[in-house]
Amino acid sequence: MKYYIIAGEASGDLHGSNLMKALKHKDPNAEFRFWGGDLMAKQGGTIVKHYRDLAFMGFLEVAMNLRTILNNIKFCKEDIQNNKPDVLILVDYPGFNLRIAKFAKEMGIKVVYYISPQLWAWKEGRVEIIKKYVDEMMVILPFEEDFYKKHGVHSHFVGHPLLDAISTLEDINAENFKTENGLNEKEIIALLPGSRKQEVEKMLQIMLSVRPYFKDYQFVIAGAPSLPQEFYQKYVDENVHFVSNKTYDLLRCSKAALVTSGTATLETALLNVPEVVCYRGSKVSYAIAKRLVKNIKYISLVNLIMDDEVVKELIQNDLNTNNLVEELKKILVNEKRYEVMRNYELLREKLGGKGASENAAEIITRM
């Protein structure tokens, strides 16, 4: 079969690549054409656009790049029309993907949505678009199945694909990792500032402000594959280091982490690293989001899944040096650290076993 896959962010590239791998096992004749990144490219097929050219953060940034976004949508529709895939697989990225779903369905192409948009947080009305234009809805968070059922949409809970990605990791030696990456002998505090340029610049500035209070540790920035290594050099000094495309290895060798809200918060938890979740958007974007998001107590996936504040979230004005220092100290040495790690065990149980990619591939090939 011919598969057309659209993933518009780094996390979508990871999950899309694992799904492609599973589809190849189920369908030896699989042909892929996709929007994604380097991980998907390793699975073969034709990359149409890289996600680094698609990701715009916040309402203001989207408005400023509206012409580019509309041109991408037009180009995508033309590309699908020209290549006539058997099935379109959409990976999160709802603002773009839901428009493409409507177009593809009207062309008679089967439409699969893998990894639900967070409609339970905002824009709940988009459920009607999914009901009308999506043939198979596959969700990765346990409470999402109930959400869709409430709206009369049949969905499949396939498990969380991060469990698949993490289960394949080989053991790592922290001392070897430090030596190979030019790090010193101090324990590591990992910094995960995000994957978009404007986001990283904003978050690193505040994350690095805690350095004077933790002189017995070294800080290591996890570089995003979507940004060049040169971009990070202005932040590097004798006690601030940088590694690229080694986020999982870095986390497994770290004592704690400061993490920008997003999929990385869940990755950090599943790798058993105590964390502080950070978020600060532009004033305009944050004001709009506060009006639109409803009935949501938390912003991190860890806390949403657990329905409890397992990890501390510092949002907007609460994200400052004093609060960061206080919360980071708690998870480095005292009882709070072990409480967090005990809750991580419960989190893994809630997410079920590994196999999300295989489960999703089975449903798609059965279509």
PDB file of C-alpha atoms in Angstrom, residues 51-264:
ATOM      1  CA  TYR A  51       9.005  19.659  10.220  1.00  0.00           C
ATOM      2  CA  ARG A  52      11.547  22.408  10.991  1.00  0.00           C
ATOM      3  CA  ASP A  53       9.890  24.389   8.162  1.00  0.00           C
ATOM      4  CA  LEU A  54       6.409  23.858   9.614  1.00  0.00           C
ATOM      5  CA  ALA A  55       6.588  24.499  13.365  1.00  0.00           C
ATOM      6  CA  PHE A  56       5.306  27.869  14.545  1.00  0.00           C
ATOM      7  CA  MET A  57       4.794  28.416  18.272  1.00  0.00           C
ATOM      8  CA  GLY A  58       1.912  30.406  19.775  1.00  0.00           C
ATOM      9  CA  PHE A  59      -0.999  32.408  18.384  1.00  0.00           C
ATOM     10  CA  LEU A  60       1.059  35.476  17.525  1.00  0.00           C
ATOM     11  CA  GLU A  61       3.721  33.474  15.684  1.00  0.00           C
ATOM     12  CA  VAL A  62       1.067  31.575  13.700  1.00  0.00           C
ATOM     13  CA  ALA A  63      -0.571  34.855  12.677  1.00  0.00           C
ATOM     14  CA  MET A  64       2.773  36.257  11.534  1.00  0.00           C
ATOM     15  CA  ASN A  65       3.443  33.175   9.396  1.00  0.00           C
ATOM     16  CA  LEU A  66      -0.081  32.666   8.092  1.00  0.00           C
ATOM     17  CA  ARG A  67       0.881  33.061   4.439  1.00  0.00           C
ATOM     18  CA  THR A  68       3.530  30.325   4.755  1.00  0.00           C
ATOM     19  CA  ILE A  69       1.079  27.999   6.528  1.00  0.00           C
ATOM     20  CA  LEU A  70      -1.623  28.503   3.879  1.00  0.00           C
ATOM     21  CA  ASN A  71       0.905  27.885   1.096  1.00  0.00           C
ATOM     22  CA  ASN A  72       1.973  24.661   2.818  1.00  0.00           C
ATOM     23  CA  ILE A  73      -1.639  23.487   3.038  1.00  0.00           C
ATOM     24  CA  LYS A  74      -2.177  24.227  -0.659  1.00  0.00           C
ATOM     25  CA  PHE A  75       1.024  22.433  -1.598  1.00  0.00           C
ATOM     26  CA  CYS A  76       0.129  19.409   0.556  1.00  0.00           C
ATOM     27  CA  LYS A  77      -3.282  19.041  -1.095  1.00  0.00           C
ATOM     28  CA  GLU A  78      -1.705  19.181  -4.546  1.00  0.00           C
ATOM     29  CA  ASP A  79       0.921  16.622  -3.538  1.00  0.00           C
ATOM     30  CA  ILE A  80      -1.701  14.192  -2.226  1.00  0.00           C
ATOM     31  CA  GLN A  81      -3.775  14.650  -5.368  1.00  0.00           C
ATOM     32  CA  ASN A  82      -0.773  13.955  -7.575  1.00  0.00           C
ATOM     33  CA  ASN A  83       0.395  10.868  -5.654  1.00  0.00           C
ATOM     34  CA  LYS A  84      -2.984   9.303  -4.775  1.00  0.00           C
ATOM     35  CA  PRO A  85      -2.052   7.342  -1.597  1.00  0.00           C
ATOM     36  CA  ASP A  86      -4.171   4.443  -0.313  1.00  0.00           C
ATOM     37  CA  VAL A  87      -4.247   5.856   3.196  1.00  0.00           C
ATOM     38  CA  LEU A  88      -3.451   9.185   4.840  1.00  0.00           C
ATOM     39  CA  ILE A  89      -1.988   8.969   8.358  1.00  0.00           C
ATOM     40  CA  LEU A  90      -2.120  12.158  10.427  1.00  0.00           C
ATOM     41  CA  VAL A  91       0.104  12.483  13.492  1.00  0.00           C
ATOM     42  CA  ASP A  92      -1.200  15.143  15.950  1.00  0.00           C
ATOM     43  CA  TYR A  93      -0.527  18.670  14.440  1.00  0.00           C
ATOM     44  CA  PRO A  94      -4.270  19.469  14.293  1.00  0.00           C
ATOM     45  CA  GLY A  95      -4.405  22.990  12.826  1.00  0.00           C
ATOM     46  CA  PHE A  96      -2.838  21.667   9.647  1.00  0.00           C
ATOM     47  CA  ASN A  97      -3.905  18.035   9.654  1.00  0.00           C
ATOM     48  CA  LEU A  98      -7.637  18.502  10.161  1.00  0.00           C
ATOM     49  CA  ARG A  99      -7.776  20.629   7.003  1.00  0.00           C
ATOM     50  CA  ILE A 100      -5.979  17.895   5.091  1.00  0.00           C
ATOM     51  CA  ALA A 101      -8.295  15.219   6.553  1.00  0.00           C
ATOM     52  CA  LYS A 102     -11.334  16.917   5.012  1.00  0.00           C
ATOM     53  CA  PHE A 103      -9.626  17.222   1.622  1.00  0.00           C
ATOM     54  CA  ALA A 104      -8.418  13.593   1.557  1.00  0.00           C
ATOM     55  CA  LYS A 105     -11.747  12.145   2.689  1.00  0.00           C
ATOM     56  CA  GLU A 106     -13.550  14.025  -0.067  1.00  0.00           C
ATOM     57  CA  MET A 107     -11.054  12.485  -2.518  1.00  0.00           C
ATOM     58  CA  GLY A 108     -12.037   8.994  -1.295  1.00  0.00           C
ATOM     59  CA  ILE A 109      -8.770   8.338   0.567  1.00  0.00           C
ATOM     60  CA  LYS A 110      -8.892   6.446   3.873  1.00  0.00           C
ATOM     61  CA  VAL A 111      -7.958   8.781   6.752  1.00  0.00           C
ATOM     62  CA  VAL A 112      -6.302   7.613   9.967  1.00  0.00           C
ATOM     63  CA  TYR A 113      -5.522   9.881  12.911  1.00  0.00           C
ATOM     64  CA  TYR A 114      -2.692   8.568  15.097  1.00  0.00           C
ATOM     65  CA  ILE A 115      -2.126  10.529  18.321  1.00  0.00           C
ATOM     66  CA  SER A 116      -5.148  12.670  19.019  1.00  0.00           C
ATOM     67  CA  PRO A 117      -5.046  16.461  19.128  1.00  0.00           C
ATOM     68  CA  GLN A 118      -5.666  17.671  22.668  1.00  0.00           C
ATOM     69  CA  LEU A 119      -9.310  18.482  21.999  1.00  0.00           C
ATOM     70  CA  TRP A 120     -10.161  17.707  25.617  1.00  0.00           C
ATOM     71  CA  ALA A 121      -8.193  20.844  26.523  1.00  0.00           C
ATOM     72  CA  TRP A 122      -9.467  23.270  23.908  1.00  0.00           C
ATOM     73  CA  LYS A 123     -11.315  23.499  20.578  1.00  0.00           C
ATOM     74  CA  GLU A 124     -13.589  20.619  21.573  1.00  0.00           C
ATOM     75  CA  GLY A 125     -15.791  21.457  18.592  1.00  0.00           C
ATOM     76  CA  ARG A 126     -13.162  19.933  16.310  1.00  0.00           C
ATOM     77  CA  VAL A 127     -14.505  16.533  17.367  1.00  0.00           C
ATOM     78  CA  GLU A 128     -17.216  17.037  14.741  1.00  0.00           C
ATOM     79  CA  ILE A 129     -14.531  17.318  12.038  1.00  0.00           C
ATOM     80  CA  ILE A 130     -12.980  14.058  13.219  1.00  0.00           C
ATOM     81  CA  LYS A 131     -16.390  12.363  13.297  1.00  0.00           C
ATOM     82  CA  LYS A 132     -17.013  13.420   9.704  1.00  0.00           C
ATOM     83  CA  TYR A 133     -13.640  12.998   8.024  1.00  0.00           C
ATOM     84  CA  VAL A 134     -11.560  10.445   9.987  1.00  0.00           C
ATOM     85  CA  ASP A 135     -12.040   6.705   9.401  1.00  0.00           C
ATOM     86  CA  GLU A 136      -9.916   5.449  12.312  1.00  0.00           C
ATOM     87  CA  MET A 137      -9.027   7.405  15.458  1.00  0.00           C
ATOM     88  CA  MET A 138      -6.159   5.996  17.525  1.00  0.00           C
ATOM     89  CA  VAL A 139      -5.426   7.555  20.926  1.00  0.00           C
ATOM     90  CA  ILE A 140      -2.411   7.175  23.203  1.00  0.00           C
ATOM     91  CA  LEU A 141      -3.717   8.527  26.522  1.00  0.00           C
ATOM     92  CA  PRO A 142      -6.115   6.342  28.530  1.00  0.00           C
ATOM     93  CA  PHE A 143      -8.661   9.089  29.256  1.00  0.00           C
ATOM     94  CA  GLU A 144      -8.969  10.067  25.574  1.00  0.00           C
ATOM     95  CA  GLU A 145     -11.028   6.973  24.737  1.00  0.00           C
ATOM     96  CA  ASP A 146     -13.730   8.100  27.185  1.00  0.00           C
ATOM     97  CA  PHE A 147     -13.572  11.636  25.794  1.00  0.00           C
ATOM     98  CA  TYR A 148     -14.318  10.460  22.264  1.00  0.00           C
ATOM     99  CA  LYS A 149     -16.958   8.000  23.430  1.00  0.00           C
ATOM    100  CA  LYS A 150     -18.774  10.909  25.089  1.00  0.00           C
ATOM    101  CA  HIS A 151     -18.888  12.604  21.686  1.00  0.00           C
ATOM    102  CA  GLY A 152     -20.061   9.514  19.806  1.00  0.00           C
ATOM    103  CA  VAL A 153     -16.710   8.831  18.145  1.00  0.00           C
ATOM    104  CA  HIS A 154     -15.292   5.310  18.223  1.00  0.00           C
ATOM    105  CA  SER A 155     -11.574   5.324  19.014  1.00  0.00           C
ATOM    106  CA  HIS A 156      -8.867   2.793  19.832  1.00  0.00           C
ATOM    107  CA  PHE A 157      -6.534   3.188  22.814  1.00  0.00           C
ATOM    108  CA  VAL A 158      -3.363   1.650  21.390  1.00  0.00           C
ATOM    109  CA  GLY A 159      -0.985   2.458  24.281  1.00  0.00           C
ATOM    110  CA  HIS A 160       1.661   5.156  24.388  1.00  0.00           C
ATOM    111  CA  PRO A 161       4.387   5.009  21.699  1.00  0.00           C
ATOM    112  CA  LEU A 162       7.018   6.465  24.037  1.00  0.00           C
ATOM    113  CA  LEU A 163       7.023   3.141  25.882  1.00  0.00           C
ATOM    114  CA  ASP A 164       8.031   1.506  22.584  1.00  0.00           C
ATOM    115  CA  ALA A 165      10.821   4.001  21.965  1.00  0.00           C
ATOM    116  CA  ILE A 166      12.216   3.719  25.479  1.00  0.00           C
ATOM    117  CA  SER A 167      11.990  -0.074  25.646  1.00  0.00           C
ATOM    118  CA  THR A 168      14.536  -0.401  22.812  1.00  0.00           C
ATOM    119  CA  LEU A 169      17.267   1.616  24.562  1.00  0.00           C
ATOM    120  CA  GLU A 170      20.459  -0.193  25.446  1.00  0.00           C
ATOM    121  CA  ASP A 171      22.072   0.176  28.874  1.00  0.00           C
ATOM    122  CA  ILE A 172      24.266   3.228  29.283  1.00  0.00           C
ATOM    123  CA  ASN A 173      27.291   3.976  31.439  1.00  0.00           C
ATOM    124  CA  ALA A 174      27.154   7.530  32.815  1.00  0.00           C
ATOM    125  CA  GLU A 175      30.932   7.897  33.146  1.00  0.00           C
ATOM    126  CA  ASN A 176      31.487   6.800  29.546  1.00  0.00           C
ATOM    127  CA  PHE A 177      28.781   9.208  28.368  1.00  0.00           C
ATOM    128  CA  LYS A 178      30.489  12.096  30.171  1.00  0.00           C
ATOM    129  CA  THR A 179      33.888  11.231  28.716  1.00  0.00           C
ATOM    130  CA  GLU A 180      32.583  10.811  25.155  1.00  0.00           C
ATOM    131  CA  ASN A 181      30.799  14.166  25.270  1.00  0.00           C
ATOM    132  CA  GLY A 182      33.515  16.234  26.944  1.00  0.00           C
ATOM    133  CA  LEU A 183      31.649  16.622  30.240  1.00  0.00           C
ATOM    134  CA  ASN A 184      33.269  16.881  33.652  1.00  0.00           C
ATOM    135  CA  GLU A 185      32.770  14.533  36.617  1.00  0.00           C
ATOM    136  CA  LYS A 186      30.005  16.555  38.325  1.00  0.00           C
ATOM    137  CA  GLU A 187      26.448  15.237  38.396  1.00  0.00           C
ATOM    138  CA  ILE A 188      24.269  16.491  35.537  1.00  0.00           C
ATOM    139  CA  ILE A 189      21.210  18.704  35.508  1.00  0.00           C
ATOM    140  CA  ALA A 190      19.667  18.341  32.039  1.00  0.00           C
ATOM    141  CA  LEU A 191      18.070  21.309  30.292  1.00  0.00           C
ATOM    142  CA  LEU A 192      15.363  20.542  27.716  1.00  0.00           C
ATOM    143  CA  PRO A 193      14.343  23.976  26.392  1.00  0.00           C
ATOM    144  CA  GLY A 194      12.191  22.823  23.452  1.00  0.00           C
ATOM    145  CA  SER A 195      12.694  22.500  19.716  1.00  0.00           C
ATOM    146  CA  ARG A 196      11.678  25.853  18.190  1.00  0.00           C
ATOM    147  CA  LYS A 197      14.176  28.712  17.983  1.00  0.00           C
ATOM    148  CA  GLN A 198      12.112  31.394  19.738  1.00  0.00           C
ATOM    149  CA  GLU A 199      11.040  28.915  22.420  1.00  0.00           C
ATOM    150  CA  VAL A 200      14.602  27.749  23.108  1.00  0.00           C
ATOM    151  CA  GLU A 201      15.958  31.299  23.371  1.00  0.00           C
ATOM    152  CA  LYS A 202      13.260  32.265  25.849  1.00  0.00           C
ATOM    153  CA  MET A 203      13.499  29.130  28.002  1.00  0.00           C
ATOM    154  CA  LEU A 204      17.298  28.791  28.165  1.00  0.00           C
ATOM    155  CA  GLN A 205      17.678  32.292  29.504  1.00  0.00           C
ATOM    156  CA  ILE A 206      15.559  31.547  32.568  1.00  0.00           C
ATOM    157  CA  MET A 207      16.779  27.953  33.008  1.00  0.00           C
ATOM    158  CA  LEU A 208      20.423  29.015  33.077  1.00  0.00           C
ATOM    159  CA  SER A 209      19.710  31.733  35.642  1.00  0.00           C
ATOM    160  CA  VAL A 210      19.866  29.063  38.395  1.00  0.00           C
ATOM    161  CA  ARG A 211      23.539  28.211  37.763  1.00  0.00           C
ATOM    162  CA  PRO A 212      25.042  30.237  40.657  1.00  0.00           C
ATOM    163  CA  TYR A 213      22.966  28.222  43.139  1.00  0.00           C
ATOM    164  CA  PHE A 214      24.114  24.781  41.927  1.00  0.00           C
ATOM    165  CA  LYS A 215      27.898  25.009  41.621  1.00  0.00           C
ATOM    166  CA  ASP A 216      28.332  21.323  42.465  1.00  0.00           C
ATOM    167  CA  TYR A 217      26.472  20.336  39.279  1.00  0.00           C
ATOM    168  CA  GLN A 218      27.068  20.765  35.574  1.00  0.00           C
ATOM    169  CA  PHE A 219      24.270  21.840  33.219  1.00  0.00           C
ATOM    170  CA  VAL A 220      23.863  20.106  29.879  1.00  0.00           C
ATOM    171  CA  ILE A 221      21.578  21.411  27.126  1.00  0.00           C
ATOM    172  CA  ALA A 222      19.737  18.845  25.016  1.00  0.00           C
ATOM    173  CA  GLY A 223      20.015  20.174  21.468  1.00  0.00           C
ATOM    174  CA  ALA A 224      17.025  19.842  19.158  1.00  0.00           C
ATOM    175  CA  PRO A 225      17.729  18.180  15.789  1.00  0.00           C
ATOM    176  CA  SER A 226      15.765  20.978  14.101  1.00  0.00           C
ATOM    177  CA  LEU A 227      18.325  23.622  15.167  1.00  0.00           C
ATOM    178  CA  PRO A 228      21.992  23.886  14.114  1.00  0.00           C
ATOM    179  CA  GLN A 229      24.651  23.263  16.753  1.00  0.00           C
ATOM    180  CA  GLU A 230      26.067  26.754  16.202  1.00  0.00           C
ATOM    181  CA  PHE A 231      22.834  28.218  17.585  1.00  0.00           C
ATOM    182  CA  TYR A 232      23.638  26.853  21.062  1.00  0.00           C
ATOM    183  CA  GLN A 233      27.267  27.948  21.286  1.00  0.00           C
ATOM    184  CA  LYS A 234      26.479  31.328  22.875  1.00  0.00           C
ATOM    185  CA  TYR A 235      25.079  29.478  25.913  1.00  0.00           C
ATOM    186  CA  VAL A 236      28.074  27.160  26.426  1.00  0.00           C
ATOM    187  CA  ASP A 237      30.839  27.824  28.973  1.00  0.00           C
ATOM    188  CA  GLU A 238      33.024  25.841  31.401  1.00  0.00           C
ATOM    189  CA  ASN A 239      29.996  24.531  33.306  1.00  0.00           C
ATOM    190  CA  VAL A 240      27.286  24.632  30.639  1.00  0.00           C
ATOM    191  CA  HIS A 241      27.629  21.961  27.994  1.00  0.00           C
ATOM    192  CA  PHE A 242      25.681  20.905  24.933  1.00  0.00           C
ATOM    193  CA  VAL A 243      24.862  17.556  23.340  1.00  0.00           C
ATOM    194  CA  SER A 244      22.963  17.064  20.097  1.00  0.00           C
ATOM    195  CA  ASN A 245      20.522  14.253  19.247  1.00  0.00           C
ATOM    196  CA  LYS A 246      21.298  12.422  22.497  1.00  0.00           C
ATOM    197  CA  THR A 247      18.396  13.511  24.697  1.00  0.00           C
ATOM    198  CA  TYR A 248      17.493  10.040  25.996  1.00  0.00           C
ATOM    199  CA  ASP A 249      21.113   9.216  26.818  1.00  0.00           C
ATOM    200  CA  LEU A 250      21.526  12.589  28.511  1.00  0.00           C
ATOM    201  CA  LEU A 251      18.432  12.103  30.649  1.00  0.00           C
ATOM    202  CA  ARG A 252      19.484   8.610  31.716  1.00  0.00           C
ATOM    203  CA  CYS A 253      22.754  10.075  33.009  1.00  0.00           C
ATOM    204  CA  SER A 254      21.139  13.060  34.766  1.00  0.00           C
ATOM    205  CA  LYS A 255      20.237  13.676  38.386  1.00  0.00           C
ATOM    206  CA  ALA A 256      17.320  15.997  37.507  1.00  0.00           C
ATOM    207  CA  ALA A 257      15.963  18.051  34.608  1.00  0.00           C
ATOM    208  CA  LEU A 258      14.346  21.378  33.766  1.00  0.00           C
ATOM    209  CA  VAL A 259      11.920  20.682  30.942  1.00  0.00           C
ATOM    210  CA  THR A 260       9.801  22.894  28.704  1.00  0.00           C
ATOM    211  CA  SER A 261       6.172  21.761  28.650  1.00  0.00           C
ATOM    212  CA  GLY A 262       5.429  19.261  25.891  1.00  0.00           C
ATOM    213  CA  THR A 263       6.099  15.617  25.073  1.00  0.00           C
ATOM    214  CA  ALA A 264       9.532  15.911  26.707  1.00  0.00           C
TER     215      ALA A 264
END
